[in-house]
CSV table of N, CA and C in Angstrom, one decimal:
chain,number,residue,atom,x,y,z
A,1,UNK,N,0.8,-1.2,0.0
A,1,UNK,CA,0.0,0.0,0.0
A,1,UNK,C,0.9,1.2,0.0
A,2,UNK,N,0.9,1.9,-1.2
A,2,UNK,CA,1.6,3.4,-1.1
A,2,UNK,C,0.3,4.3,-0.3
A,3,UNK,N,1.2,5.4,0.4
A,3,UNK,CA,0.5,6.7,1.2
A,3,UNK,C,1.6,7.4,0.9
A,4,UNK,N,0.7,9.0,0.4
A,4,UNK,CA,1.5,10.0,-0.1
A,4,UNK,C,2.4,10.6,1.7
A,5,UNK,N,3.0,11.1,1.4
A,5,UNK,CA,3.7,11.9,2.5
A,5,UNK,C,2.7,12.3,3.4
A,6,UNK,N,3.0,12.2,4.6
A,6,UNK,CA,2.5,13.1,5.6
A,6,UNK,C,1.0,12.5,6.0
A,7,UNK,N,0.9,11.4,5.1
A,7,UNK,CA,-0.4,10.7,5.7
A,7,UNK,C,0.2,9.8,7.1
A,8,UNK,N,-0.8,9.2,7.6
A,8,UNK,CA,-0.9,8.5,8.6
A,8,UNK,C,-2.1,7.8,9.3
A,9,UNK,N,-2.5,6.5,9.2
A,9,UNK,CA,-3.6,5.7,9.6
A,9,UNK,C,-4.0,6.9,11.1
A,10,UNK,N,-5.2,7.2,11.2
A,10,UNK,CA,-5.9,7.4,11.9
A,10,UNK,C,-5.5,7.4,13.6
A,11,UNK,N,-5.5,5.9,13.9
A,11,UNK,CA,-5.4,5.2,15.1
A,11,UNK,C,-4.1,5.4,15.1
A,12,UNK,N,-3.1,5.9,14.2
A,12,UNK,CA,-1.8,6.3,15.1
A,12,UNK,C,-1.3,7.7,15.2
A,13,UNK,N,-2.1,8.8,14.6
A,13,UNK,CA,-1.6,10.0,14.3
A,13,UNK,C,-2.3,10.9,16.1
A,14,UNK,N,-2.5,10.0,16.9
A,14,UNK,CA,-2.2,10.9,18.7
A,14,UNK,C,-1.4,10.4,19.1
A,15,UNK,N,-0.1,9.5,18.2
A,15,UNK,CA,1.0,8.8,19.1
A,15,UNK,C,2.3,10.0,18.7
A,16,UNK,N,3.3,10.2,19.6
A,16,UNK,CA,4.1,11.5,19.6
A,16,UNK,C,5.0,11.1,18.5
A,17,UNK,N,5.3,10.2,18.0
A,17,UNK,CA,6.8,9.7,17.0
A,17,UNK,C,5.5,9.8,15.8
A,18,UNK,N,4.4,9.5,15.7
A,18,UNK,CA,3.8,9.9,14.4
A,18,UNK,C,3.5,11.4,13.8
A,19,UNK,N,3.0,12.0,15.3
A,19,UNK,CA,3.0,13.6,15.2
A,19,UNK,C,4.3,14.1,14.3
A,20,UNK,N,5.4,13.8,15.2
A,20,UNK,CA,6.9,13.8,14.5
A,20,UNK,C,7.2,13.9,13.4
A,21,UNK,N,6.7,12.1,12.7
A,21,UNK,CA,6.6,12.4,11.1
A,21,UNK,C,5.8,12.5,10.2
A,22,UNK,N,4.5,12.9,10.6
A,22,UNK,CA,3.6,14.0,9.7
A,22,UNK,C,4.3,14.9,9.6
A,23,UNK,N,4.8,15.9,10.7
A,23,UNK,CA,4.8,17.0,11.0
A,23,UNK,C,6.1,17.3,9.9
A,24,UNK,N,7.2,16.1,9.6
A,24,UNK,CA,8.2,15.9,8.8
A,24,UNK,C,8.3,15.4,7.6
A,25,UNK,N,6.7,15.4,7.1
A,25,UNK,CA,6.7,14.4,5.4
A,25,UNK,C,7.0,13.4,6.0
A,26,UNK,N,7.3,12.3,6.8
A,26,UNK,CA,8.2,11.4,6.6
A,26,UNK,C,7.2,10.2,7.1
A,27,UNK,N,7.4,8.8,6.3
A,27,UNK,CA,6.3,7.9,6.6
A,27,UNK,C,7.1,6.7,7.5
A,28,UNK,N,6.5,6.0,8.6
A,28,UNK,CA,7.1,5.1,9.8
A,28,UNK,C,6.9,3.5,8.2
A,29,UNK,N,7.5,3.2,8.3
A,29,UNK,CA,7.4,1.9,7.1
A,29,UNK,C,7.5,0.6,8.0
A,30,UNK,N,8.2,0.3,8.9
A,30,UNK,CA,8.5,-0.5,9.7
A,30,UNK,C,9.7,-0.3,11.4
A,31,UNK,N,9.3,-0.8,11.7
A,31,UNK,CA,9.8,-0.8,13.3
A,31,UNK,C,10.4,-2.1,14.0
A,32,UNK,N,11.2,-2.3,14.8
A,32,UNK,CA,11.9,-3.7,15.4
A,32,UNK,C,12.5,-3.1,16.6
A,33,UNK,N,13.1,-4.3,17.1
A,33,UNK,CA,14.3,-4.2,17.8
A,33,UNK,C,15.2,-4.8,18.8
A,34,UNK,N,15.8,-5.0,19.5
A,34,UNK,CA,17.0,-6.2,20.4
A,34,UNK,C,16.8,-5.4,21.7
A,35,UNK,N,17.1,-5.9,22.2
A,35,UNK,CA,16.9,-5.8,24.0
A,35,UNK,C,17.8,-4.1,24.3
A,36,UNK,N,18.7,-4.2,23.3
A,36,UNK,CA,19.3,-2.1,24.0
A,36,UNK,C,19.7,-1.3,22.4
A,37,UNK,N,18.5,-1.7,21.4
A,37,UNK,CA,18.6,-0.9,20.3
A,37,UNK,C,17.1,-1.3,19.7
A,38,UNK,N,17.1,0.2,18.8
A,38,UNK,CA,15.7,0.0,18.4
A,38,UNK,C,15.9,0.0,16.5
A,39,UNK,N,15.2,-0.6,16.1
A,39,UNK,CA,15.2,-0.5,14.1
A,39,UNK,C,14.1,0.4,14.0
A,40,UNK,N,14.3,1.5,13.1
A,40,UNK,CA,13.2,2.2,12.1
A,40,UNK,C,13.4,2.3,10.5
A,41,UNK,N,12.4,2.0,10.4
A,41,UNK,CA,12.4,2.2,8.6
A,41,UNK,C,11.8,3.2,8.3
A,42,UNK,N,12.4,4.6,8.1
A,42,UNK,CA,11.8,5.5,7.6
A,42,UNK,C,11.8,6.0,6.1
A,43,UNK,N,10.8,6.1,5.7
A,43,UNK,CA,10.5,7.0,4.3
A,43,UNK,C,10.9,8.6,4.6
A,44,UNK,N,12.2,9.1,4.3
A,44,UNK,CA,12.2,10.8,4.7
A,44,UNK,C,11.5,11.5,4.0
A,45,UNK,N,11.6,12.9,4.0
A,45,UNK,CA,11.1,13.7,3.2
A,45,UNK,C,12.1,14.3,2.4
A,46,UNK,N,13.0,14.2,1.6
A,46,UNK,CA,14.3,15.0,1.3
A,46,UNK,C,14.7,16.2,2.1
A,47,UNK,N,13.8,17.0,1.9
A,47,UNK,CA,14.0,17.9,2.5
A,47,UNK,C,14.8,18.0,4.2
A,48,UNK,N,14.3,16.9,4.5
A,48,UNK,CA,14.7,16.6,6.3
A,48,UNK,C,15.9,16.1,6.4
A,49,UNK,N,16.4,16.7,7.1
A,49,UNK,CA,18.1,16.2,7.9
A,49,UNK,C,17.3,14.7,8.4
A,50,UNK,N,17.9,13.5,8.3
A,50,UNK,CA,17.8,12.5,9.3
A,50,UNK,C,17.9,12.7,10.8
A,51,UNK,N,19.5,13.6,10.9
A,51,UNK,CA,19.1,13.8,12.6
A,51,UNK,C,18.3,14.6,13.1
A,52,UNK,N,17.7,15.5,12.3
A,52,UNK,CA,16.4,16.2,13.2
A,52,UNK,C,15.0,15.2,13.6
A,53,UNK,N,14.8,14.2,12.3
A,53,UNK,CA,13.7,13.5,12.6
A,53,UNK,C,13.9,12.6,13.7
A,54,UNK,N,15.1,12.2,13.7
A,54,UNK,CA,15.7,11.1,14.5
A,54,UNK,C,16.1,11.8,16.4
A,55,UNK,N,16.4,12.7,16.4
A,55,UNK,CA,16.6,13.7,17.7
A,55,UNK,C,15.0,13.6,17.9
A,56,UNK,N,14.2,14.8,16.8
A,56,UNK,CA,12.5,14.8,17.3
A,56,UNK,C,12.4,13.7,17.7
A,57,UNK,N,12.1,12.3,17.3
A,57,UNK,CA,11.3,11.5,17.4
A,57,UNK,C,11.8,10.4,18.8
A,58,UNK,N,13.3,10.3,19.3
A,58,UNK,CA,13.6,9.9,20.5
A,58,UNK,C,12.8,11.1,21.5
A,59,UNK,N,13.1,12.3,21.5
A,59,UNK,CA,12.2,13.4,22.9
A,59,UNK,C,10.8,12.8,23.1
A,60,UNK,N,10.1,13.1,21.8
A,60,UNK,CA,8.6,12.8,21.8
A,60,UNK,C,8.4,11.2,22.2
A,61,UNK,N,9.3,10.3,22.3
A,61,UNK,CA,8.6,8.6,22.7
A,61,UNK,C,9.4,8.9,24.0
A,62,UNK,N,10.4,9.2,24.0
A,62,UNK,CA,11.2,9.6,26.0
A,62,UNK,C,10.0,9.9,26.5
A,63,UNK,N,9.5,11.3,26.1
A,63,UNK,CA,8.4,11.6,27.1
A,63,UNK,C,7.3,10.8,27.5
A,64,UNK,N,6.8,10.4,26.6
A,64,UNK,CA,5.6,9.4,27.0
A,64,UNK,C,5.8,8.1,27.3
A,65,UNK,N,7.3,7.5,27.1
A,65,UNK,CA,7.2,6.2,27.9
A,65,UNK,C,8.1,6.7,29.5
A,66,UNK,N,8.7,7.8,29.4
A,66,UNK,CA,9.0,8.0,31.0
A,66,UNK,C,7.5,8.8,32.1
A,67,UNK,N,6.6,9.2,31.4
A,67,UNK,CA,5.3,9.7,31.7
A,67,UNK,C,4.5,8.2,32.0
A,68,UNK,N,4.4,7.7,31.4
A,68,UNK,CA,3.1,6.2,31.0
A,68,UNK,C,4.1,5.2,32.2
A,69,UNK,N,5.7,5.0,32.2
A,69,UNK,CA,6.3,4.0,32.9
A,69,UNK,C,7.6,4.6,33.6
A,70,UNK,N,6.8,5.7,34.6
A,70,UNK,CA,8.0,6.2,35.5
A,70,UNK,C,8.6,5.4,36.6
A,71,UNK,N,7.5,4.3,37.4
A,71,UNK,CA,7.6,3.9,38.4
A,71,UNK,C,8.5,2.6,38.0
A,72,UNK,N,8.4,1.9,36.8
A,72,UNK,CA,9.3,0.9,36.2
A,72,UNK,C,10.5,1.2,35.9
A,73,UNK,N,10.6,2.5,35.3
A,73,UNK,CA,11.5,3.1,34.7
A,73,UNK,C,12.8,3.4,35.5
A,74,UNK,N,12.2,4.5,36.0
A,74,UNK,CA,13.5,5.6,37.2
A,74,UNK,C,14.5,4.3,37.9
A,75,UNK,N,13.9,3.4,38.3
A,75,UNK,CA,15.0,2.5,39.2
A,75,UNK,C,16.2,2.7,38.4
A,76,UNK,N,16.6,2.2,37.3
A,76,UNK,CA,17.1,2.1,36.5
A,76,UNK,C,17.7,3.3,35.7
A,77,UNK,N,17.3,4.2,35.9
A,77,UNK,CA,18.8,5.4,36.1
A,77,UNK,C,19.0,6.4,37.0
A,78,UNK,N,20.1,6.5,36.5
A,78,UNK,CA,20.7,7.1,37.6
A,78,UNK,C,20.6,8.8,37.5
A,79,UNK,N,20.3,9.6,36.5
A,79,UNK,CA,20.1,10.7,36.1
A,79,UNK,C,18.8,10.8,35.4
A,80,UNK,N,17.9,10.8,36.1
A,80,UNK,CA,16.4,10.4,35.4
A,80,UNK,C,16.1,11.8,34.8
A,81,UNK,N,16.7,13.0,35.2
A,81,UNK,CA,16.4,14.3,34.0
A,81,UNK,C,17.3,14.2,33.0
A,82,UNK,N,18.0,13.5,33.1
A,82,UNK,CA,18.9,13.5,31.2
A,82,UNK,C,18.2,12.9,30.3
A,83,UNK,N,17.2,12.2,30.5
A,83,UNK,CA,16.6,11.3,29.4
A,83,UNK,C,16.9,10.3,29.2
A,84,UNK,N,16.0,9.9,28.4
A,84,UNK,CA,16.2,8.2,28.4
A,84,UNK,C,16.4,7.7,27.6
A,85,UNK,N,16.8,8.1,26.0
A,85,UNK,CA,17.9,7.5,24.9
A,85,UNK,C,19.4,8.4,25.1
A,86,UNK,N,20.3,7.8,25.1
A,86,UNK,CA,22.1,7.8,24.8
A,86,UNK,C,21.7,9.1,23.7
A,87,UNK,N,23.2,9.6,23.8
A,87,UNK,CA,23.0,10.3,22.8
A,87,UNK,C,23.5,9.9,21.3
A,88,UNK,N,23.5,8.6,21.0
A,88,UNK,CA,24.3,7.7,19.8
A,88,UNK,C,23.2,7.8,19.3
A,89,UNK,N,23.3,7.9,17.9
A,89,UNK,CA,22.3,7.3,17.3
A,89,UNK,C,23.2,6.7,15.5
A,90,UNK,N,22.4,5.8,15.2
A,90,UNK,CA,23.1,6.0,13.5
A,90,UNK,C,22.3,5.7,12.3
A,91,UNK,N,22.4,6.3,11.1
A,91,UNK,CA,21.4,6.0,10.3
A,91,UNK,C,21.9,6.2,9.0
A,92,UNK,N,21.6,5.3,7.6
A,92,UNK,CA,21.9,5.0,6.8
A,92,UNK,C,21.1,5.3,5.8
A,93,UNK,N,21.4,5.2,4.6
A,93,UNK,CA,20.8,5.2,3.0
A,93,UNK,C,20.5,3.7,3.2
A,94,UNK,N,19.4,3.3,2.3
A,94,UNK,CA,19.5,1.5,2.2
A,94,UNK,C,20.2,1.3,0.8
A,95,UNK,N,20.1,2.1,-0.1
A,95,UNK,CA,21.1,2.3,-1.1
A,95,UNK,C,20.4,1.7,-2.2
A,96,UNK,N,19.0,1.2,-2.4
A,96,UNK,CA,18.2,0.8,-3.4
A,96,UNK,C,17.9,-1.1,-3.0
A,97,UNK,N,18.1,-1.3,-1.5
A,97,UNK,CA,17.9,-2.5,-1.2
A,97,UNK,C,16.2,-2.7,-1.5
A,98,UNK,N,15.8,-4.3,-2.1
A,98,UNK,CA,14.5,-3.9,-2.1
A,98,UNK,C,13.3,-3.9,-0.4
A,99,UNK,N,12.7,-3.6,-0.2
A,99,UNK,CA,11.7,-2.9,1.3
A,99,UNK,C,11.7,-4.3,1.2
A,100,UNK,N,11.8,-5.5,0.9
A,100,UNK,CA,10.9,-6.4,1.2
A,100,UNK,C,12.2,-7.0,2.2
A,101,UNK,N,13.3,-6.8,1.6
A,101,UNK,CA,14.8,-7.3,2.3
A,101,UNK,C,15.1,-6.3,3.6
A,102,UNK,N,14.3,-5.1,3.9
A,102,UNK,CA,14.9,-4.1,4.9
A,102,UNK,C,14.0,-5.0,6.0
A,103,UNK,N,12.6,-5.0,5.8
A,103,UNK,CA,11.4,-5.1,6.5
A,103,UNK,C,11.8,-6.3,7.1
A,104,UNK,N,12.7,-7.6,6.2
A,104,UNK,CA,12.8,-8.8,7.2
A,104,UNK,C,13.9,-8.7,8.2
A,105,UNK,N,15.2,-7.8,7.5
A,105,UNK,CA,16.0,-7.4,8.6
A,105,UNK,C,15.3,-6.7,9.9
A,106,UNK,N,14.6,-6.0,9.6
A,106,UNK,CA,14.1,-5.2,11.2
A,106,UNK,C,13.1,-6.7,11.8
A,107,UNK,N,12.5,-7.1,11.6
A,107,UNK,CA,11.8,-7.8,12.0
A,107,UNK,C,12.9,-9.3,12.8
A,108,UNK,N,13.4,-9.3,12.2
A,108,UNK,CA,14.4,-10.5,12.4
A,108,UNK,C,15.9,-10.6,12.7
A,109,UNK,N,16.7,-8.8,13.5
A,109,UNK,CA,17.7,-8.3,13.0
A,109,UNK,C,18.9,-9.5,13.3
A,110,UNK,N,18.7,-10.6,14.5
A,110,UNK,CA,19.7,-11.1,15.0
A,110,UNK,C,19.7,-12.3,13.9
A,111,UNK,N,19.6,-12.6,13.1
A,111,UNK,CA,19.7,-14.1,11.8
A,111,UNK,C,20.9,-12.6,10.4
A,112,UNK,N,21.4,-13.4,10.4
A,112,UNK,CA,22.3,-13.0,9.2
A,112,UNK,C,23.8,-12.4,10.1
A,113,UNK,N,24.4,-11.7,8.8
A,113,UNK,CA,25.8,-11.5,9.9
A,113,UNK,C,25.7,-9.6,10.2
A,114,UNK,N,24.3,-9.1,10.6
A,114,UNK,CA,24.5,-7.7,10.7
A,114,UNK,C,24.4,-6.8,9.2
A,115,UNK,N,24.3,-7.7,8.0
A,115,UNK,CA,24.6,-7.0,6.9
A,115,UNK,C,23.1,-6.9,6.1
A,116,UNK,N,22.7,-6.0,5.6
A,116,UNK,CA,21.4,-6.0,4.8
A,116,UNK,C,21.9,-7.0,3.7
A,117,UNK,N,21.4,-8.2,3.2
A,117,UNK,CA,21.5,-9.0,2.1
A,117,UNK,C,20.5,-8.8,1.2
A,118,UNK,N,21.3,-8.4,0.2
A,118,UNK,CA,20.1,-8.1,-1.5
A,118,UNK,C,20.4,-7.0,-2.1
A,119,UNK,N,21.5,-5.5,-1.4
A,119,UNK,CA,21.4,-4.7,-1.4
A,119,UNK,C,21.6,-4.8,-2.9
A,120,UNK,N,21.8,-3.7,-4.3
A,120,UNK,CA,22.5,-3.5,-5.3
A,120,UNK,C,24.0,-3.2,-5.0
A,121,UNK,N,24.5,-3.4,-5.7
A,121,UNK,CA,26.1,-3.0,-5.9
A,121,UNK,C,26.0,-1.6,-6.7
């Protein structure tokens, strides 16, 4: 299913990382992730720096999962006003890999050796 930019199913556009990328042209395609890293598949907008969508969109999910799961949360740091993603982050071109080969990487990222397989040369 293609959706032009800046759309977004209904049932997700009062969640704050979708706000984010309406607000950014930019469409969520898929999501994953391992016990201390998260996968996103974003569609950008050209226009948008990666690290701006990528900065916005860790603030806006910090706040609502440290708001929704403070009492779980806080144990577990030790500077609970610094926030609660590192400040690393990294993000790539897929370089014309086909979505069908990104989608099973995020979904499945621990099978293969770390490498997207399919990509073009």
């Amino acid at each position: 299913m293609h959706r032009r930019r800046g759309d977004a199913p209904a049932r997700h556009q009062s969640r704050p990382e979708a706000r984010v990328l309406v607000k950014n042209q930019c469409i969520l395609l898929n999501c994953g992730g391992e016990p201390d890293h998260i996968h996103l598949l974003i569609d950008l907008h050209p226009s948008v720096a990666p690290s701006v969508v990528l900065g916005h969109t860790k603030s806006a999910v910090s706040r609502v999962l440290r708001k929704e799961f403070e009492s779980e949360l806080r144990p577990h740091f030790k500077n609970w006003n610094k926030g609660l993603w590192g400040d690393q982050s990294f993000y790539t071109s897929t370089g014309g890999a086909p979505i069908e080969v990104l989608e099973q990487y995020i979904q499945n990222p621990s099978r293969g050796s770390g490498t997207i397989k399919g990509r073009k040369a």
